Amino acid sequence: MSSVPSAAPPAQATGPLVPQRGVPAPDRVDQLPIYDRPQEAPLWWLGTHGGAGESTLAALVPAWLGADHGWPRPPQGPARVVLVARTNAHGLRAAQAAATQWAAGLVPHVEVVGLVLMADAPGRLPKPLRDLAQVVGGGVPRVWTVPWIESLRLGESLTLADLPRDARRLVDELAALLTPGASSTANRKELR
């Protein structure tokens, strides 16, 4: 699809909108790199680990770019970023480290819009992962969950029209958040 979908009401922020004082920086080895980007984008998808789903999401709306697993620093700031992670323990810990890096103020050229949790398997998350996802989600402004999509596993490409309702809602809400003057009127759906 070559254009941004029509805007739905944006998702209401449920977590911090800006970095917070006193948040300790994660260990250097757990921090994502910062990449200078020559281009601007209305939105950057930042995969917090390999296989997070960053390139899959970037293919849905061509103007919204993948950040190649590093914080983008475009010529004109700030960069609006959505963190992306799988719902397995490794992915959630990587998302937590990235959120902590942002919250500690180590990437002042970035506005974190939220976090997308991409299902790592079909079905409901086990309780320890649901609990960890809830903790991680509390450190970012918004959280969206994209359910398991079997066709992606099979290597099929998707269009916005092919997506499950939750994934389409993600794109619609992001489009609304990127619209100047958008107000937060929708409620966040709890993690499943």
PDB file of C-alpha atoms in Angstrom:
ATOM      1  CA  MET A   1       0.000   0.000   0.000  1.00  0.00           C
ATOM      2  CA  SER A   2       1.464   3.337  -0.920  1.00  0.00           C
ATOM      3  CA  SER A   3      -0.459   5.745   1.288  1.00  0.00           C
ATOM      4  CA  VAL A   4      -1.178   6.177   4.958  1.00  0.00           C
ATOM      5  CA  PRO A   5      -4.629   4.939   5.986  1.00  0.00           C
ATOM      6  CA  SER A   6      -7.350   7.263   7.200  1.00  0.00           C
ATOM      7  CA  ALA A   7      -6.858   8.307  10.782  1.00  0.00           C
ATOM      8  CA  ALA A   8      -8.860   6.742  13.590  1.00  0.00           C
ATOM      9  CA  PRO A   9      -8.882   8.197  17.091  1.00  0.00           C
ATOM     10  CA  PRO A  10      -5.353   7.932  18.484  1.00  0.00           C
ATOM     11  CA  ALA A  11      -4.539   5.579  21.325  1.00  0.00           C
ATOM     12  CA  GLN A  12      -4.526   7.248  24.716  1.00  0.00           C
ATOM     13  CA  ALA A  13      -1.155   7.397  26.434  1.00  0.00           C
ATOM     14  CA  THR A  14      -0.985   5.089  29.434  1.00  0.00           C
ATOM     15  CA  GLY A  15       2.706   5.446  30.259  1.00  0.00           C
ATOM     16  CA  PRO A  16       5.353   8.165  30.373  1.00  0.00           C
ATOM     17  CA  LEU A  17       5.523  10.533  27.410  1.00  0.00           C
ATOM     18  CA  VAL A  18       9.041  11.801  28.099  1.00  0.00           C
ATOM     19  CA  PRO A  19      12.197  10.451  29.734  1.00  0.00           C
ATOM     20  CA  GLN A  20      12.139  10.497  33.536  1.00  0.00           C
ATOM     21  CA  ARG A  21      14.688  11.766  36.035  1.00  0.00           C
ATOM     22  CA  GLY A  22      16.536   9.158  38.004  1.00  0.00           C
ATOM     23  CA  VAL A  23      16.144   6.252  35.585  1.00  0.00           C
ATOM     24  CA  PRO A  24      19.479   4.443  35.550  1.00  0.00           C
ATOM     25  CA  ALA A  25      20.973   3.777  32.128  1.00  0.00           C
ATOM     26  CA  PRO A  26      21.090   0.146  31.027  1.00  0.00           C
ATOM     27  CA  ASP A  27      24.522  -1.455  30.687  1.00  0.00           C
ATOM     28  CA  ARG A  28      26.300  -0.241  27.545  1.00  0.00           C
ATOM     29  CA  VAL A  29      26.113  -3.736  26.037  1.00  0.00           C
ATOM     30  CA  ASP A  30      22.293  -3.603  26.332  1.00  0.00           C
ATOM     31  CA  GLN A  31      21.943  -0.210  24.626  1.00  0.00           C
ATOM     32  CA  LEU A  32      20.909   0.102  21.003  1.00  0.00           C
ATOM     33  CA  PRO A  33      23.248   2.102  18.735  1.00  0.00           C
ATOM     34  CA  ILE A  34      22.385   5.541  17.374  1.00  0.00           C
ATOM     35  CA  TYR A  35      22.446   5.941  13.586  1.00  0.00           C
ATOM     36  CA  ASP A  36      22.573   9.286  11.791  1.00  0.00           C
ATOM     37  CA  ARG A  37      19.930   9.179   9.057  1.00  0.00           C
ATOM     38  CA  PRO A  38      20.049  11.441   6.010  1.00  0.00           C
ATOM     39  CA  GLN A  39      16.291  11.141   5.424  1.00  0.00           C
ATOM     40  CA  GLU A  40      13.249  12.222   7.377  1.00  0.00           C
ATOM     41  CA  ALA A  41      10.282   9.963   8.121  1.00  0.00           C
ATOM     42  CA  PRO A  42       6.983  10.646   9.869  1.00  0.00           C
ATOM     43  CA  LEU A  43       7.561   7.427  11.864  1.00  0.00           C
ATOM     44  CA  TRP A  44      10.396   4.969  12.473  1.00  0.00           C
ATOM     45  CA  TRP A  45       9.911   1.316  13.443  1.00  0.00           C
ATOM     46  CA  LEU A  46      12.726   0.288  15.795  1.00  0.00           C
ATOM     47  CA  GLY A  47      13.176  -3.459  16.176  1.00  0.00           C
ATOM     48  CA  THR A  48      14.684  -3.930  19.621  1.00  0.00           C
ATOM     49  CA  HIS A  49      16.200  -7.272  18.559  1.00  0.00           C
ATOM     50  CA  GLY A  50      16.664  -9.325  15.400  1.00  0.00           C
ATOM     51  CA  GLY A  51      13.429 -10.852  14.122  1.00  0.00           C
ATOM     52  CA  ALA A  52      11.230  -8.390  16.004  1.00  0.00           C
ATOM     53  CA  GLY A  53       9.037  -7.587  12.991  1.00  0.00           C
ATOM     54  CA  GLU A  54      10.423  -4.139  12.143  1.00  0.00           C
ATOM     55  CA  SER A  55      10.731  -4.808   8.399  1.00  0.00           C
ATOM     56  CA  THR A  56       7.291  -6.446   8.264  1.00  0.00           C
ATOM     57  CA  LEU A  57       5.692  -3.349   9.764  1.00  0.00           C
ATOM     58  CA  ALA A  58       7.782  -0.992   7.615  1.00  0.00           C
ATOM     59  CA  ALA A  59       6.447  -2.703   4.481  1.00  0.00           C
ATOM     60  CA  LEU A  60       2.851  -1.797   5.393  1.00  0.00           C
ATOM     61  CA  VAL A  61       3.224   1.977   5.069  1.00  0.00           C
ATOM     62  CA  PRO A  62       6.211   2.885   2.865  1.00  0.00           C
ATOM     63  CA  ALA A  63       6.631   6.365   4.384  1.00  0.00           C
ATOM     64  CA  TRP A  64       7.177   4.806   7.823  1.00  0.00           C
ATOM     65  CA  LEU A  65      10.736   3.503   7.808  1.00  0.00           C
ATOM     66  CA  GLY A  66      12.568   0.684   9.540  1.00  0.00           C
ATOM     67  CA  ALA A  67      15.379   1.924  11.781  1.00  0.00           C
ATOM     68  CA  ASP A  68      17.675  -1.111  11.357  1.00  0.00           C
ATOM     69  CA  HIS A  69      17.802  -1.925  15.087  1.00  0.00           C
ATOM     70  CA  GLY A  70      19.265   1.446  16.050  1.00  0.00           C
ATOM     71  CA  TRP A  71      17.889   4.779  17.219  1.00  0.00           C
ATOM     72  CA  PRO A  72      17.451   7.047  14.180  1.00  0.00           C
ATOM     73  CA  ARG A  73      18.885  10.555  14.321  1.00  0.00           C
ATOM     74  CA  PRO A  74      17.530  12.413  11.266  1.00  0.00           C
ATOM     75  CA  PRO A  75      18.748  15.880  10.234  1.00  0.00           C
ATOM     76  CA  GLN A  76      15.623  17.514  11.668  1.00  0.00           C
ATOM     77  CA  GLY A  77      14.488  16.102  14.994  1.00  0.00           C
ATOM     78  CA  PRO A  78      12.941  14.639  16.882  1.00  0.00           C
ATOM     79  CA  ALA A  79      12.483  11.210  15.355  1.00  0.00           C
ATOM     80  CA  ARG A  80       9.129   9.629  16.213  1.00  0.00           C
ATOM     81  CA  VAL A  81       9.833   5.999  17.049  1.00  0.00           C
ATOM     82  CA  VAL A  82       7.735   2.921  17.736  1.00  0.00           C
ATOM     83  CA  LEU A  83       9.651   0.121  19.443  1.00  0.00           C
ATOM     84  CA  VAL A  84       8.962  -3.381  18.102  1.00  0.00           C
ATOM     85  CA  ALA A  85       9.563  -6.663  19.943  1.00  0.00           C
ATOM     86  CA  ARG A  86       8.454 -10.283  19.917  1.00  0.00           C
ATOM     87  CA  THR A  87       6.530 -11.532  22.921  1.00  0.00           C
ATOM     88  CA  ASN A  88       9.112 -14.124  23.933  1.00  0.00           C
ATOM     89  CA  ALA A  89      11.343 -13.504  26.987  1.00  0.00           C
ATOM     90  CA  HIS A  90      14.317 -12.373  24.866  1.00  0.00           C
ATOM     91  CA  GLY A  91      12.185  -9.899  22.909  1.00  0.00           C
ATOM     92  CA  LEU A  92      10.506  -8.459  25.993  1.00  0.00           C
ATOM     93  CA  ARG A  93      13.850  -7.982  27.771  1.00  0.00           C
ATOM     94  CA  ALA A  94      15.257  -6.269  24.663  1.00  0.00           C
ATOM     95  CA  ALA A  95      12.232  -3.948  24.579  1.00  0.00           C
ATOM     96  CA  GLN A  96      12.702  -3.224  28.272  1.00  0.00           C
ATOM     97  CA  ALA A  97      16.360  -2.291  27.717  1.00  0.00           C
ATOM     98  CA  ALA A  98      15.420   0.014  24.812  1.00  0.00           C
ATOM     99  CA  ALA A  99      12.638   1.652  26.824  1.00  0.00           C
ATOM    100  CA  THR A 100      15.056   2.142  29.717  1.00  0.00           C
ATOM    101  CA  GLN A 101      17.656   3.672  27.391  1.00  0.00           C
ATOM    102  CA  TRP A 102      15.030   6.177  26.227  1.00  0.00           C
ATOM    103  CA  ALA A 103      13.659   6.796  29.740  1.00  0.00           C
ATOM    104  CA  ALA A 104      17.165   7.513  31.058  1.00  0.00           C
ATOM    105  CA  GLY A 105      17.450  10.355  28.524  1.00  0.00           C
ATOM    106  CA  LEU A 106      20.190   8.758  26.427  1.00  0.00           C
ATOM    107  CA  VAL A 107      18.409   9.437  23.123  1.00  0.00           C
ATOM    108  CA  PRO A 108      17.162  13.043  23.445  1.00  0.00           C
ATOM    109  CA  HIS A 109      16.570  13.292  19.683  1.00  0.00           C
ATOM    110  CA  VAL A 110      13.816  10.627  19.895  1.00  0.00           C
ATOM    111  CA  GLU A 111      10.127  10.769  20.766  1.00  0.00           C
ATOM    112  CA  VAL A 112       8.977   7.255  21.659  1.00  0.00           C
ATOM    113  CA  VAL A 113       5.375   6.892  20.514  1.00  0.00           C
ATOM    114  CA  GLY A 114       4.882   3.399  21.905  1.00  0.00           C
ATOM    115  CA  LEU A 115       5.693  -0.291  21.686  1.00  0.00           C
ATOM    116  CA  VAL A 116       4.357  -2.965  19.353  1.00  0.00           C
ATOM    117  CA  LEU A 117       4.419  -6.488  20.729  1.00  0.00           C
ATOM    118  CA  MET A 118       4.436  -8.996  17.880  1.00  0.00           C
ATOM    119  CA  ALA A 119       3.138 -12.441  18.866  1.00  0.00           C
ATOM    120  CA  ASP A 120       5.924 -15.017  18.794  1.00  0.00           C
ATOM    121  CA  ALA A 121       3.498 -17.959  18.615  1.00  0.00           C
ATOM    122  CA  PRO A 122      -0.217 -18.571  18.201  1.00  0.00           C
ATOM    123  CA  GLY A 123      -2.401 -18.503  21.297  1.00  0.00           C
ATOM    124  CA  ARG A 124      -2.330 -16.774  24.621  1.00  0.00           C
ATOM    125  CA  LEU A 125       0.930 -15.739  26.276  1.00  0.00           C
ATOM    126  CA  PRO A 126       1.974 -17.762  29.327  1.00  0.00           C
ATOM    127  CA  LYS A 127       1.452 -15.835  32.578  1.00  0.00           C
ATOM    128  CA  PRO A 128       5.167 -15.048  33.188  1.00  0.00           C
ATOM    129  CA  LEU A 129       5.379 -13.452  29.711  1.00  0.00           C
ATOM    130  CA  ARG A 130       2.069 -11.587  30.156  1.00  0.00           C
ATOM    131  CA  ASP A 131       3.389 -10.202  33.438  1.00  0.00           C
ATOM    132  CA  LEU A 132       6.714  -9.176  31.875  1.00  0.00           C
ATOM    133  CA  ALA A 133       4.895  -7.565  28.933  1.00  0.00           C
ATOM    134  CA  GLN A 134       2.801  -5.541  31.342  1.00  0.00           C
ATOM    135  CA  VAL A 135       5.904  -4.330  33.214  1.00  0.00           C
ATOM    136  CA  VAL A 136       7.682  -3.398  29.965  1.00  0.00           C
ATOM    137  CA  GLY A 137       4.570  -1.689  28.607  1.00  0.00           C
ATOM    138  CA  GLY A 138       4.375   0.501  31.691  1.00  0.00           C
ATOM    139  CA  GLY A 139       7.592   2.222  30.639  1.00  0.00           C
ATOM    140  CA  VAL A 140       6.367   3.521  27.269  1.00  0.00           C
ATOM    141  CA  PRO A 141       3.494   5.807  26.239  1.00  0.00           C
ATOM    142  CA  ARG A 142       1.368   3.166  24.467  1.00  0.00           C
ATOM    143  CA  VAL A 143       1.343  -0.546  23.727  1.00  0.00           C
ATOM    144  CA  TRP A 144      -0.207  -2.370  20.801  1.00  0.00           C
ATOM    145  CA  THR A 145      -0.341  -6.128  20.328  1.00  0.00           C
ATOM    146  CA  VAL A 146      -0.208  -7.754  16.899  1.00  0.00           C
ATOM    147  CA  PRO A 147      -1.517 -11.319  17.003  1.00  0.00           C
ATOM    148  CA  TRP A 148       0.153 -14.321  15.394  1.00  0.00           C
ATOM    149  CA  ILE A 149      -0.217 -14.124  11.609  1.00  0.00           C
ATOM    150  CA  GLU A 150       0.445 -17.524  10.057  1.00  0.00           C
ATOM    151  CA  SER A 151       0.874 -16.150   6.535  1.00  0.00           C
ATOM    152  CA  LEU A 152       3.888 -14.108   7.698  1.00  0.00           C
ATOM    153  CA  ARG A 153       5.514 -17.283   8.959  1.00  0.00           C
ATOM    154  CA  LEU A 154       5.064 -18.757   5.507  1.00  0.00           C
ATOM    155  CA  GLY A 155       6.807 -15.781   3.903  1.00  0.00           C
ATOM    156  CA  GLU A 156       3.714 -14.272   2.308  1.00  0.00           C
ATOM    157  CA  SER A 157       3.592 -10.507   1.986  1.00  0.00           C
ATOM    158  CA  LEU A 158       0.643  -8.656   3.444  1.00  0.00           C
ATOM    159  CA  THR A 159      -1.253  -5.524   2.610  1.00  0.00           C
ATOM    160  CA  LEU A 160      -3.184  -3.456   5.116  1.00  0.00           C
ATOM    161  CA  ALA A 161      -6.397  -5.046   3.879  1.00  0.00           C
ATOM    162  CA  ASP A 162      -5.035  -8.538   4.685  1.00  0.00           C
ATOM    163  CA  LEU A 163      -4.170  -7.716   8.282  1.00  0.00           C
ATOM    164  CA  PRO A 164      -6.119  -8.852  11.318  1.00  0.00           C
ATOM    165  CA  ARG A 165      -8.253  -6.157  12.931  1.00  0.00           C
ATOM    166  CA  ASP A 166      -5.760  -5.507  15.781  1.00  0.00           C
ATOM    167  CA  ALA A 167      -2.946  -4.842  13.319  1.00  0.00           C
ATOM    168  CA  ARG A 168      -5.110  -2.542  11.184  1.00  0.00           C
ATOM    169  CA  ARG A 169      -6.109  -0.654  14.334  1.00  0.00           C
ATOM    170  CA  LEU A 170      -2.403  -0.184  15.142  1.00  0.00           C
ATOM    171  CA  VAL A 171      -1.783   1.478  11.769  1.00  0.00           C
ATOM    172  CA  ASP A 172      -4.953   3.593  12.046  1.00  0.00           C
ATOM    173  CA  GLU A 173      -4.094   4.798  15.555  1.00  0.00           C
ATOM    174  CA  LEU A 174      -0.531   5.638  14.561  1.00  0.00           C
ATOM    175  CA  ALA A 175      -1.805   7.595  11.567  1.00  0.00           C
ATOM    176  CA  ALA A 176      -4.037   9.561  13.948  1.00  0.00           C
ATOM    177  CA  LEU A 177      -1.138  10.219  16.333  1.00  0.00           C
ATOM    178  CA  LEU A 178       0.944  11.563  13.456  1.00  0.00           C
ATOM    179  CA  THR A 179      -1.828  13.942  12.405  1.00  0.00           C
ATOM    180  CA  PRO A 180      -1.109  17.463  13.696  1.00  0.00           C
ATOM    181  CA  GLY A 181      -3.511  18.426  16.462  1.00  0.00           C
ATOM    182  CA  ALA A 182      -4.654  14.865  17.126  1.00  0.00           C
ATOM    183  CA  SER A 183      -5.999  14.363  20.615  1.00  0.00           C
ATOM    184  CA  SER A 184      -5.893  11.121  22.558  1.00  0.00           C
ATOM    185  CA  THR A 185      -9.479   9.900  22.826  1.00  0.00           C
ATOM    186  CA  ALA A 186      -9.318   6.118  22.515  1.00  0.00           C
ATOM    187  CA  ASN A 187      -8.717   3.778  25.431  1.00  0.00           C
ATOM    188  CA  ARG A 188      -5.849   1.301  25.460  1.00  0.00           C
ATOM    189  CA  LYS A 189      -6.917  -2.294  25.231  1.00  0.00           C
ATOM    190  CA  GLU A 190      -5.211  -4.392  27.892  1.00  0.00           C
ATOM    191  CA  LEU A 191      -2.633  -6.966  26.891  1.00  0.00           C
ATOM    192  CA  ARG A 192      -4.106 -10.373  26.410  1.00  0.00           C
TER     193      ARG A 192
END
